[in-house]
Each structure stands twice: as structure tokens, then as C-alpha cells.
Amino acid sequence: MELEFLGTGAGSPAKFRNVSAVALKLLDEVNAVWLFDVGEGTQHQILRTTIRPRKVERIFITHLHGDHIFGLPGFLSSRSFQSGEEIRPLTIYGPKGIADFVKISLKVSQTHLSYPLSFVELTEDGVVFEDNKFKVSCCHLDHRIECLGYRIEEKDHPGELLIDKLRAEHVPSGPIYGRIKAGETVTLEDGRVLHGVDYIGAPQKGRVVTILGDTRQTPGILTLAKNADVLVHESTFGKGEARLARNYYHSTCIQAAKIAQKAQVKQLLLNHISARYVGALATQLERDARSIFANTRVVKDFEVIDIPFKKKGSDF
Amino acid sequence: MELEFLGTGAGSPAKFRNVSAVALKLLDEVNAVWLFDVGEGTQHQILRTTIRPRKVERIFITHLHGDHIFGLPGFLSSRSFQSGEEIRPLTIYGPKGIADFVKISLKVSQTHLSYPLSFVELTEDGVVFEDNKFKVSCCHLDHRIECLGYRIEEKDHPGELLIDKLRAEHVPSGPIYGRIKAGETVTLEDGRVLHGVDYIGAPQKGRVVTILGDTRQTPGILTLAKNADVLVHESTFGKGEARLARNYYHSTCIQAAKIAQKAQVKQLLLNHISARYVGALATQLERDARSIFANTRVVKDFEVIDIPFKKKGSDF
Ligand SMILES: [Zn+2]
Ligand SMILES: [Zn+2]
């Protein structure tokens, strides 16, 4: 599980930061990639990575400002031109209006996609998507336009069978191992009774990633970020600019750090960095945030952040 | 007068060729830049040039395929964020549907432009725009979707006053020079009668640039390209692929060269180059076209082509 940042800028593309897009790479988990926002030029950025558009099965849109959606029609069209095996269906989640925008763009350009495309327009906070491996939920944020944040929760992995322990106790291997792993109580030929629960390791806690859209500080952020492994939070403004941030419906690096601390996340990644913050100024943004929440990074375009499992048995 | 190619690829962005966009730089002539097509990422390409978005006053769209228009909403939005002096109005010319696409994109994203934007939807062949310096006309081409080509004609510059000749004949300078330049017949104090027409150089022929959209071979191309200084012609396919080209409503480099010859243009620039033609293959495309029309170039992204005046007095 990795995050790959495709666009970490704010508003308009700048020389070193494209407009918003983040890829959540779930290759080991479900052999797929999910995108969060698709600003103009996202498909160009993807060309410079190892991400294959055909693997993008879900796209989550935070809000409909141009710097978050204008790359969508082009990405969808180009994904259609991929040759080879059949292209998997794609689902787009986002605020009301996203379907209209995409449908009209494809209609005007007479683009006929080679794969099924569906839309889930989100009007209420709650679960957006769930299967046996992941649950995604959304919560409204506070931006000038309707805006959502997403919390992606990986389901816990059940504990592994403690084969070494079984062998040490001379339990003969065979189908009985399967029953023990399933947690059953079994009786061996020699009369011993084994309880499955004694031979299964601690379950592996699933990971949690929180990706926000543009937002002022609002209670929904805490709901989304609580105990997350990674919180991706916008930082359009810097220290001492809380008032500006509020006026423009954005946040400062300090506000992001404070909420990261309050939500007890493991790592804070700051994105949506204004073109005003280049070089040393971006470093300062990071330094200011770290004075409050140490494990903070101002991410760059093409930066890849690994999200490791929590240490086994940690009861986080 | 220069052409700057911002995207010379076909269909989808490739590593070294973005999707379609060409800038006609008229800085000396009218202190403005005109764009022809605005594929996704055009604003990103412009960031790497000296073109200032605020100077783009007219945008001509050839057709509504995504690789020719998906960069339009983003370009228009970013142009709005330019600070400084008031931003000049912008007019978009193109096939029916272009206004809807732009308006809906701006509405969905709640983008409020800081300058007046107007649309001229073109349904018939003929003059699209005319002022005292330029005339632009369009003609329908033959693509799968309605598609236009444009002919940009610079008006002739009147001949200059032959000051050296007047001096050689000891005509005293003064307001009389203005009357002579205006073509009047004047009587000097010493009784001599001068005819203005004898003291005015040959008029400077205006230049003609023809920019096509995607197209099969069709008579409209000749109308647009006749005697042009530069013809920008698509070359999606190569030698020996006329059938493929026809099936996909495109042209080959050979077809482009033949029409350049027939129309007696001065220079042929091939664009809309498929990603299949990289490196040596693109060179081959150029070589094949040159076997028929010598002054041919396969243009690259960011290539700037100067369009000089014709030699004075040449009666082209
Ligand atoms: Zn934004
Ligand atoms: Zn095209």
C-alpha cells in the first residue's frame, strides 16, 4: 500500500507542482490503483510513473473545482485507448455534478469508452464503498463549494497459523491444520485436545488512510482522521495566515498539524501547496508544522509514501 | 509572426508530444497570441514558453475531439488568476457545441472568469473574423466529427515612402512628404509636379498561414492552403497507409505533401504525429514527404517557426 502524489499544487499548475491528484496504490492488496482527484494533466503525470491507467478502478473526487477535475475527461478517454486485455470497469465517486461534467465532456467530444463507467454521487456522510478488504467512507468538509474528505480503512487480516508451534508440539501436518487455522477445537489421534485459538497469531490490524479535499478546519476532519496511519491534509497557507485561510476556505500548516495531533495519526502529509511556497518557503511550512506534529512531510509531485502495517500485536 | 507548437501529437499525450495546440504569435503585429486547439495540458506547455496567457485574445478550435479541447477549461480558468493589469476579453471560435462544453465546465467548477469571454460558433464556410490587419476564414474538412481548417491572411502593408529618392531629387522635407505618401499629386514651390505613386515603394504582401484540423483529403484543404506561406497539415499516418488514413478520417505525410505542392505553399509543417512515429520513424515521415514537397518539416513540441515577409516586389 503506497500513496503516490501526482499533483501537490494549489489552484493552477506551477512549474514543479501540478494541480491535485493522489494515487493510492493497492497493487499487493487488490491489484488496483485508486485516484483521489484528477486535476488537468494527471494523465501526463501518470505517463511518468509506473501506474497503468487500466488498473485504476475507482476514482474519488473531493470537489468540483477545476484544479481537481479538469483532467478527468482526458484520463478516461486515454484509458480507453489502452490495448491488450479487456479494460476493467471504472467507478467515479464524488459530489453531485461530477456525472454531468464527465458525461457532457464525453458526449461533446464524441468519446466512446471501451469499458463500463459508473458514477456514485455522494450527498451524505457515511460509507461510500465496502468489500471484504476495504471500507471507504466520506465526510463533508468546509470549502466554498461542496467538498468531501475520504477515510480508507483496510480490514484486519486474520492471524496466521503458528506452524512452528504446532511442529514443536509434534502435531502431524494434514487437513487438521486447516481446521485449527479456522479456530476449531480438534482431538488428535493420540487423544490430545487442541484449541485453534491457541495456535493462531495476533490478527494484523488493517491500515487507515485519510485523504482530505480543500477545507477550512471543521469537525468532519477529526471523524475522518481519527487514528489514521496517514493523514493527507491541505496546507494552502502557512503559519500566521489563519485568517487568510479562513477567508479562502483553506487551512494553514499549523491547523493541519494540530488536527493531526488531536486525531493521533501516525503521519501527516501536507499537499495543495501554493506556488508562493517554493524552495526554502516550503521547507519552512514543513518546519512550522513539525514544531507541533513531528512526523510531518510537505509532499512533492511524484513522491511515493509507503504505508507499512502496524507492528503486530500493537493494540493501537 | 511566428508559430509555436505546443502539442504535436495525436489522440493521447505521449512522453515527447502533447495533444494538439498551436500558438500563432502576433506580438509585433497586434501584440497578441492566437491559439489553435487547446488539448489537455496546453496551459502546462505554455508555462514552459514565453507566452503570456493574458495575451491570448482569440482561440480557434478545429473540432471537438478531446485531444483538441480538454485543456480549454483549465487554460481559461488559469488565465483568470493572472494578476496585474486588467485582462483583455477572449473570443473562442469553433464548431457548434464548443460553447456548451466550456460553459458547463466553468459552471460545474463554479469558475468565475475575471474577463469577458465570448463564443462564435461556426456553421458555414467563410470569413470568421476580420479587422484592418487580419482576415481569418474557415472551411469544413472531412473528419469523423465536424471539423474546420483556418486560413489566416495578413492584410497587405502599404508601400513605404521612398525618402532617399525624394532627397536625391532635393524635395524639401515637411508636411508635403505626408501628402506624397498618401499618394497625392503635389506641386512644389519650384513648380515641379510630383505624383505620389512614383515615390511609394512596392506594397508589402501580407502573409498567409493555413492551420488544418484532423482530416482526410478533401477539396476544402486546397481552398484554405492556396499560396499560403505556411501550411500546417496533420500527418497521423505514413507512406503506404492511405487506406488506414481514410478509414480513420486522417491523412498520410504523402497526401499532405501532394496538397502542399498543388496549393503552391511555401512551407509545409506536419503535426498530429502518432506515438507510433518516434525517432527514426518520424524522420522517415519527413523524408517521405520531402520526396514530393521539399520544404517540409515534422514539427516538435516547443518548436518555433518564424514566418518572414515575402521578398519585396515579388509578385507572388
Ligand atoms: Zn484546490
Ligand atoms: Zn486529433
PDB file of N, CA and C and ligand atoms in Angstrom, chain A residues 9-11 20 37 63 65 67-68 143 213-214 236 250 272, ligand 1:
ATOM      1  N   GLY A   9       0.071  20.789  -6.019  1.00  0.00           N
ATOM      2  CA  GLY A   9      -0.067  22.241  -6.046  1.00  0.00           C
ATOM      3  C   GLY A   9      -1.490  22.708  -5.755  1.00  0.00           C
ATOM      4  N   ALA A  10      -1.647  24.020  -5.744  1.00  0.00           N
ATOM      5  CA  ALA A  10      -2.944  24.624  -5.439  1.00  0.00           C
ATOM      6  C   ALA A  10      -3.412  25.504  -6.590  1.00  0.00           C
ATOM      7  N   GLY A  11      -4.642  25.333  -7.010  1.00  0.00           N
ATOM      8  CA  GLY A  11      -5.262  26.283  -7.939  1.00  0.00           C
ATOM      9  C   GLY A  11      -4.877  26.146  -9.393  1.00  0.00           C
ATOM     10  N   SER A  20      -4.175  19.083  -8.341  1.00  0.00           N
ATOM     11  CA  SER A  20      -4.375  17.934  -7.447  1.00  0.00           C
ATOM     12  C   SER A  20      -4.646  16.569  -8.073  1.00  0.00           C
ATOM     13  N   ASP A  37      -8.967  12.714  -6.789  1.00  0.00           N
ATOM     14  CA  ASP A  37      -8.919  13.932  -7.598  1.00  0.00           C
ATOM     15  C   ASP A  37      -8.065  13.731  -8.856  1.00  0.00           C
ATOM     16  N   HIS A  63     -13.980  17.532  -4.666  1.00  0.00           N
ATOM     17  CA  HIS A  63     -14.887  18.632  -5.000  1.00  0.00           C
ATOM     18  C   HIS A  63     -14.675  19.013  -6.455  1.00  0.00           C
ATOM     19  N   HIS A  65     -14.023  21.857  -8.063  1.00  0.00           N
ATOM     20  CA  HIS A  65     -13.178  22.940  -8.588  1.00  0.00           C
ATOM     21  C   HIS A  65     -12.294  22.380  -9.700  1.00  0.00           C
ATOM     22  N   ASP A  67      -9.264  22.634 -10.634  1.00  0.00           N
ATOM     23  CA  ASP A  67      -7.935  22.055 -10.380  1.00  0.00           C
ATOM     24  C   ASP A  67      -8.023  20.648  -9.787  1.00  0.00           C
ATOM     25  N   HIS A  68      -9.256  20.167  -9.580  1.00  0.00           N
ATOM     26  CA  HIS A  68      -9.422  18.811  -9.051  1.00  0.00           C
ATOM     27  C   HIS A  68     -10.125  17.872 -10.026  1.00  0.00           C
ATOM     28  N   HIS A 143     -15.574  23.921   2.470  1.00  0.00           N
ATOM     29  CA  HIS A 143     -14.926  24.656   1.398  1.00  0.00           C
ATOM     30  C   HIS A 143     -16.001  25.550   0.775  1.00  0.00           C
ATOM     31  N   GLY A 213     -10.057  16.853   0.979  1.00  0.00           N
ATOM     32  CA  GLY A 213     -10.098  17.851  -0.086  1.00  0.00           C
ATOM     33  C   GLY A 213      -9.712  19.193   0.514  1.00  0.00           C
ATOM     34  N   ASP A 214      -9.939  20.252  -0.231  1.00  0.00           N
ATOM     35  CA  ASP A 214      -9.642  21.596   0.264  1.00  0.00           C
ATOM     36  C   ASP A 214     -10.632  21.919   1.389  1.00  0.00           C
ATOM     37  N   THR A 236      -2.706  25.086   2.135  1.00  0.00           N
ATOM     38  CA  THR A 236      -2.630  26.163   1.157  1.00  0.00           C
ATOM     39  C   THR A 236      -1.945  27.393   1.747  1.00  0.00           C
ATOM     40  N   HIS A 250      -9.614  27.620   3.260  1.00  0.00           N
ATOM     41  CA  HIS A 250      -8.483  26.698   3.242  1.00  0.00           C
ATOM     42  C   HIS A 250      -7.914  26.564   4.654  1.00  0.00           C
ATOM     43  N   HIS A 272      -1.458  20.355  -1.618  1.00  0.00           N
ATOM     44  CA  HIS A 272      -2.166  21.566  -2.038  1.00  0.00           C
ATOM     45  C   HIS A 272      -1.360  22.795  -1.604  1.00  0.00           C
TER      46      HIS A 272
HETATM   47 ZN    ZN C   1      -7.931  23.119  -4.952  1.00  0.00          ZN
END
